[in-house]
Amino acid sequence: MMFKKALLNDIPFIMETINFAKDNLKRMEIDQWQSGYPNESTIKADIEAGHSYLYYENNEVVAVLALLFGEDPLYHVIEEGQWLTNQRYVSIHRVAVVEGHLGKGVIGRVFNLTEQIAQDHDCHSTRVDTHPDNKSMQRALEKADFKYCGHVFMANGDLRYAYEKVFSTN
């Protein structure tokens, strides 16, 4: 298991994976990612900022995601709750599992590896948000010992449930 920073030539593969996730969300009648976001320019900006990663198992990419180490503007304001810590954290965004790998525990392993790498970046927790109707992601977060902290709002005003996991060792 390993992360590798995505490159611009990875955009077609990342978009294929994102579009697969969008189709799955639509099938489950979840309106997350149904209005054009994330799109190619979002992914390009992630790559140029050094936030876009490919997650590998057995020399095969099985998930894509964005990791932001340190302050994340989306998480400056949380409502109807509070974060578990005010220390440095990593946030996970735009995580999607490659077709053929759903239901195999990939997300849990992504969370575990993120925690290991985050500690190398002097982070004390992981923060993530998800759509209120995305029950499968909520279950994955709870299974990985994330705690529901409240809700945040996307730039477009959409509500998201906010979760955090504080690392047991640093």
PDB file of C-alpha atoms in Angstrom:
ATOM      1  CA  MET A   1       0.000   0.000   0.000  1.00  0.00           C
ATOM      2  CA  MET A   2       1.307   3.404  -0.917  1.00  0.00           C
ATOM      3  CA  PHE A   3       0.364   6.874  -2.063  1.00  0.00           C
ATOM      4  CA  LYS A   4       1.945   8.477  -5.094  1.00  0.00           C
ATOM      5  CA  LYS A   5       1.443  12.102  -6.051  1.00  0.00           C
ATOM      6  CA  ALA A   6      -0.651  12.385  -9.181  1.00  0.00           C
ATOM      7  CA  LEU A   7       0.754  14.020 -12.301  1.00  0.00           C
ATOM      8  CA  LEU A   8      -1.046  15.983 -15.003  1.00  0.00           C
ATOM      9  CA  ASN A   9      -0.988  12.947 -17.298  1.00  0.00           C
ATOM     10  CA  ASP A  10      -3.013  11.063 -14.629  1.00  0.00           C
ATOM     11  CA  ILE A  11      -6.011  13.382 -15.137  1.00  0.00           C
ATOM     12  CA  PRO A  12      -7.869  11.101 -17.614  1.00  0.00           C
ATOM     13  CA  PHE A  13      -7.621   8.129 -15.227  1.00  0.00           C
ATOM     14  CA  ILE A  14      -8.601  10.241 -12.215  1.00  0.00           C
ATOM     15  CA  MET A  15     -11.597  11.648 -14.090  1.00  0.00           C
ATOM     16  CA  GLU A  16     -12.642   8.147 -15.170  1.00  0.00           C
ATOM     17  CA  THR A  17     -12.581   7.115 -11.499  1.00  0.00           C
ATOM     18  CA  ILE A  18     -14.410  10.271 -10.375  1.00  0.00           C
ATOM     19  CA  ASN A  19     -17.059   9.747 -13.065  1.00  0.00           C
ATOM     20  CA  PHE A  20     -17.508   6.133 -11.956  1.00  0.00           C
ATOM     21  CA  ALA A  21     -18.073   7.423  -8.403  1.00  0.00           C
ATOM     22  CA  LYS A  22     -20.522  10.056  -9.670  1.00  0.00           C
ATOM     23  CA  ASP A  23     -22.492   7.346 -11.483  1.00  0.00           C
ATOM     24  CA  ASN A  24     -22.607   5.219  -8.321  1.00  0.00           C
ATOM     25  CA  LEU A  25     -23.808   8.159  -6.242  1.00  0.00           C
ATOM     26  CA  LYS A  26     -26.501   8.895  -8.805  1.00  0.00           C
ATOM     27  CA  ARG A  27     -27.617   5.240  -8.788  1.00  0.00           C
ATOM     28  CA  MET A  28     -27.941   5.456  -4.998  1.00  0.00           C
ATOM     29  CA  GLU A  29     -29.984   8.664  -5.440  1.00  0.00           C
ATOM     30  CA  ILE A  30     -27.375  10.777  -3.643  1.00  0.00           C
ATOM     31  CA  ASP A  31     -26.992  14.203  -5.208  1.00  0.00           C
ATOM     32  CA  GLN A  32     -23.346  14.514  -4.128  1.00  0.00           C
ATOM     33  CA  TRP A  33     -21.067  15.308  -7.104  1.00  0.00           C
ATOM     34  CA  GLN A  34     -24.046  15.594  -9.472  1.00  0.00           C
ATOM     35  CA  SER A  35     -23.620  19.249 -10.485  1.00  0.00           C
ATOM     36  CA  GLY A  36     -20.327  19.003 -12.368  1.00  0.00           C
ATOM     37  CA  TYR A  37     -18.000  19.017  -9.359  1.00  0.00           C
ATOM     38  CA  PRO A  38     -15.354  17.742  -9.168  1.00  0.00           C
ATOM     39  CA  ASN A  39     -14.303  18.360 -12.734  1.00  0.00           C
ATOM     40  CA  GLU A  40     -11.073  18.289 -14.696  1.00  0.00           C
ATOM     41  CA  SER A  41     -10.084  21.804 -13.616  1.00  0.00           C
ATOM     42  CA  THR A  42     -10.601  20.825  -9.950  1.00  0.00           C
ATOM     43  CA  ILE A  43      -8.310  17.830 -10.383  1.00  0.00           C
ATOM     44  CA  LYS A  44      -5.737  19.871 -12.321  1.00  0.00           C
ATOM     45  CA  ALA A  45      -5.675  22.455  -9.520  1.00  0.00           C
ATOM     46  CA  ASP A  46      -5.231  19.655  -6.949  1.00  0.00           C
ATOM     47  CA  ILE A  47      -2.292  18.245  -8.920  1.00  0.00           C
ATOM     48  CA  GLU A  48      -0.653  21.644  -9.392  1.00  0.00           C
ATOM     49  CA  ALA A  49      -1.000  22.346  -5.655  1.00  0.00           C
ATOM     50  CA  GLY A  50       0.496  18.947  -4.802  1.00  0.00           C
ATOM     51  CA  HIS A  51      -2.727  17.673  -3.176  1.00  0.00           C
ATOM     52  CA  SER A  52      -3.764  14.925  -5.619  1.00  0.00           C
ATOM     53  CA  TYR A  53      -2.749  11.339  -4.844  1.00  0.00           C
ATOM     54  CA  LEU A  54      -3.119   7.873  -6.311  1.00  0.00           C
ATOM     55  CA  TYR A  55      -3.506   5.027  -3.818  1.00  0.00           C
ATOM     56  CA  TYR A  56      -1.827   1.766  -4.846  1.00  0.00           C
ATOM     57  CA  GLU A  57      -2.263  -1.828  -3.706  1.00  0.00           C
ATOM     58  CA  ASN A  58      -0.229  -4.592  -5.378  1.00  0.00           C
ATOM     59  CA  ASN A  59       1.161  -2.127  -7.959  1.00  0.00           C
ATOM     60  CA  GLU A  60      -2.352  -1.147  -9.066  1.00  0.00           C
ATOM     61  CA  VAL A  61      -4.160   2.148  -8.480  1.00  0.00           C
ATOM     62  CA  VAL A  62      -7.322   1.364  -6.523  1.00  0.00           C
ATOM     63  CA  ALA A  63      -8.342   4.849  -5.319  1.00  0.00           C
ATOM     64  CA  VAL A  64      -7.788   8.528  -5.993  1.00  0.00           C
ATOM     65  CA  LEU A  65      -7.988  11.369  -3.490  1.00  0.00           C
ATOM     66  CA  ALA A  66      -6.810  14.792  -2.432  1.00  0.00           C
ATOM     67  CA  LEU A  67      -4.893  15.333   0.806  1.00  0.00           C
ATOM     68  CA  LEU A  68      -4.385  18.751   2.329  1.00  0.00           C
ATOM     69  CA  PHE A  69      -1.889  18.924   5.194  1.00  0.00           C
ATOM     70  CA  GLY A  70      -2.576  21.817   7.569  1.00  0.00           C
ATOM     71  CA  GLU A  71      -5.274  24.475   7.471  1.00  0.00           C
ATOM     72  CA  ASP A  72      -8.256  23.773   5.249  1.00  0.00           C
ATOM     73  CA  PRO A  73     -10.513  26.812   4.672  1.00  0.00           C
ATOM     74  CA  LEU A  74     -13.567  24.546   4.389  1.00  0.00           C
ATOM     75  CA  TYR A  75     -13.102  23.555   8.025  1.00  0.00           C
ATOM     76  CA  HIS A  76     -12.636  27.017   9.558  1.00  0.00           C
ATOM     77  CA  VAL A  77     -16.311  27.132  10.558  1.00  0.00           C
ATOM     78  CA  ILE A  78     -18.160  24.116  11.916  1.00  0.00           C
ATOM     79  CA  GLU A  79     -21.780  24.330  13.039  1.00  0.00           C
ATOM     80  CA  GLU A  80     -23.808  22.326  15.549  1.00  0.00           C
ATOM     81  CA  GLY A  81     -20.665  20.848  17.055  1.00  0.00           C
ATOM     82  CA  GLN A  82     -16.931  21.341  17.282  1.00  0.00           C
ATOM     83  CA  TRP A  83     -13.709  19.764  16.125  1.00  0.00           C
ATOM     84  CA  LEU A  84     -12.025  17.323  18.490  1.00  0.00           C
ATOM     85  CA  THR A  85      -8.686  19.140  18.374  1.00  0.00           C
ATOM     86  CA  ASN A  86      -7.271  22.474  17.278  1.00  0.00           C
ATOM     87  CA  GLN A  87      -3.923  20.937  16.366  1.00  0.00           C
ATOM     88  CA  ARG A  88      -2.516  20.519  12.861  1.00  0.00           C
ATOM     89  CA  TYR A  89      -4.511  18.048  10.745  1.00  0.00           C
ATOM     90  CA  VAL A  90      -4.784  16.494   7.296  1.00  0.00           C
ATOM     91  CA  SER A  91      -8.038  16.717   5.376  1.00  0.00           C
ATOM     92  CA  ILE A  92      -9.210  14.171   2.820  1.00  0.00           C
ATOM     93  CA  HIS A  93     -11.249  15.312  -0.171  1.00  0.00           C
ATOM     94  CA  ARG A  94     -12.487  13.887  -3.465  1.00  0.00           C
ATOM     95  CA  VAL A  95     -11.805  10.261  -2.570  1.00  0.00           C
ATOM     96  CA  ALA A  96     -13.057   7.741  -5.121  1.00  0.00           C
ATOM     97  CA  VAL A  97     -12.483   4.012  -5.504  1.00  0.00           C
ATOM     98  CA  VAL A  98     -11.516   2.610  -8.895  1.00  0.00           C
ATOM     99  CA  GLU A  99     -14.122   0.469 -10.643  1.00  0.00           C
ATOM    100  CA  GLY A 100     -13.782  -3.176  -9.653  1.00  0.00           C
ATOM    101  CA  HIS A 101     -12.544  -2.372  -6.143  1.00  0.00           C
ATOM    102  CA  LEU A 102     -15.728  -1.211  -4.410  1.00  0.00           C
ATOM    103  CA  GLY A 103     -16.802  -3.149  -1.346  1.00  0.00           C
ATOM    104  CA  LYS A 104     -13.316  -4.486  -0.644  1.00  0.00           C
ATOM    105  CA  GLY A 105     -12.353  -2.236   2.273  1.00  0.00           C
ATOM    106  CA  VAL A 106     -10.231   0.126   0.173  1.00  0.00           C
ATOM    107  CA  ILE A 107     -11.513   3.270   1.910  1.00  0.00           C
ATOM    108  CA  GLY A 108     -10.556   1.920   5.341  1.00  0.00           C
ATOM    109  CA  ARG A 109      -7.036   1.197   4.140  1.00  0.00           C
ATOM    110  CA  VAL A 110      -6.827   4.683   2.600  1.00  0.00           C
ATOM    111  CA  PHE A 111      -7.767   6.131   6.006  1.00  0.00           C
ATOM    112  CA  ASN A 112      -5.118   4.001   7.751  1.00  0.00           C
ATOM    113  CA  LEU A 113      -2.330   4.983   5.370  1.00  0.00           C
ATOM    114  CA  THR A 114      -3.394   8.637   5.523  1.00  0.00           C
ATOM    115  CA  GLU A 115      -3.011   8.502   9.301  1.00  0.00           C
ATOM    116  CA  GLN A 116       0.508   7.073   9.045  1.00  0.00           C
ATOM    117  CA  ILE A 117       1.616   9.671   6.501  1.00  0.00           C
ATOM    118  CA  ALA A 118      -0.097  12.532   8.328  1.00  0.00           C
ATOM    119  CA  GLN A 119       1.933  11.852  11.444  1.00  0.00           C
ATOM    120  CA  ASP A 120       5.083  12.233   9.332  1.00  0.00           C
ATOM    121  CA  HIS A 121       3.747  15.714   8.440  1.00  0.00           C
ATOM    122  CA  ASP A 122       3.276  16.612  12.137  1.00  0.00           C
ATOM    123  CA  CYS A 123      -0.507  16.237  11.911  1.00  0.00           C
ATOM    124  CA  HIS A 124      -2.511  15.082  14.923  1.00  0.00           C
ATOM    125  CA  SER A 125      -5.793  14.185  13.251  1.00  0.00           C
ATOM    126  CA  THR A 126      -7.641  13.586   9.994  1.00  0.00           C
ATOM    127  CA  ARG A 127     -10.724  15.560   8.984  1.00  0.00           C
ATOM    128  CA  VAL A 128     -13.186  14.593   6.280  1.00  0.00           C
ATOM    129  CA  ASP A 129     -16.693  15.566   5.254  1.00  0.00           C
ATOM    130  CA  THR A 130     -19.427  13.749   3.400  1.00  0.00           C
ATOM    131  CA  HIS A 131     -22.918  14.255   2.035  1.00  0.00           C
ATOM    132  CA  PRO A 132     -25.738  13.645   4.565  1.00  0.00           C
ATOM    133  CA  ASP A 133     -27.180  10.927   2.305  1.00  0.00           C
ATOM    134  CA  ASN A 134     -23.871   9.119   1.729  1.00  0.00           C
ATOM    135  CA  LYS A 135     -24.512   6.412   4.318  1.00  0.00           C
ATOM    136  CA  SER A 136     -21.819   4.076   2.974  1.00  0.00           C
ATOM    137  CA  MET A 137     -19.117   6.721   3.535  1.00  0.00           C
ATOM    138  CA  GLN A 138     -20.539   7.510   6.966  1.00  0.00           C
ATOM    139  CA  ARG A 139     -20.345   3.806   7.887  1.00  0.00           C
ATOM    140  CA  ALA A 140     -16.760   3.620   6.593  1.00  0.00           C
ATOM    141  CA  LEU A 141     -15.821   6.667   8.669  1.00  0.00           C
ATOM    142  CA  GLU A 142     -17.412   5.264  11.822  1.00  0.00           C
ATOM    143  CA  LYS A 143     -15.784   1.858  11.245  1.00  0.00           C
ATOM    144  CA  ALA A 144     -12.414   3.653  11.020  1.00  0.00           C
ATOM    145  CA  ASP A 145     -13.089   5.373  14.386  1.00  0.00           C
ATOM    146  CA  PHE A 146     -13.872   8.819  12.990  1.00  0.00           C
ATOM    147  CA  LYS A 147     -16.213  10.851  15.193  1.00  0.00           C
ATOM    148  CA  TYR A 148     -19.054  12.987  13.884  1.00  0.00           C
ATOM    149  CA  CYS A 149     -18.275  16.590  14.877  1.00  0.00           C
ATOM    150  CA  GLY A 150     -21.017  18.741  13.292  1.00  0.00           C
ATOM    151  CA  HIS A 151     -21.524  20.096   9.832  1.00  0.00           C
ATOM    152  CA  VAL A 152     -19.732  22.371   7.411  1.00  0.00           C
ATOM    153  CA  PHE A 153     -20.823  24.087   4.231  1.00  0.00           C
ATOM    154  CA  MET A 154     -19.219  23.785   0.821  1.00  0.00           C
ATOM    155  CA  ALA A 155     -18.428  26.950  -1.158  1.00  0.00           C
ATOM    156  CA  ASN A 156     -21.737  26.513  -3.016  1.00  0.00           C
ATOM    157  CA  GLY A 157     -23.657  26.312   0.272  1.00  0.00           C
ATOM    158  CA  ASP A 158     -24.213  22.536   0.316  1.00  0.00           C
ATOM    159  CA  LEU A 159     -24.242  21.017   3.798  1.00  0.00           C
ATOM    160  CA  ARG A 160     -21.768  18.256   4.634  1.00  0.00           C
ATOM    161  CA  TYR A 161     -21.369  16.116   7.748  1.00  0.00           C
ATOM    162  CA  ALA A 162     -17.933  16.683   9.278  1.00  0.00           C
ATOM    163  CA  TYR A 163     -15.840  13.963  10.917  1.00  0.00           C
ATOM    164  CA  GLU A 164     -12.489  13.876  12.654  1.00  0.00           C
ATOM    165  CA  LYS A 165     -10.178  11.180  13.953  1.00  0.00           C
ATOM    166  CA  VAL A 166      -7.504  12.128  16.471  1.00  0.00           C
ATOM    167  CA  PHE A 167      -4.431   9.924  16.265  1.00  0.00           C
ATOM    168  CA  SER A 168      -3.616   7.895  19.356  1.00  0.00           C
ATOM    169  CA  THR A 169       0.162   8.400  18.981  1.00  0.00           C
ATOM    170  CA  ASN A 170       2.303  11.181  17.549  1.00  0.00           C
TER     171      ASN A 170
END
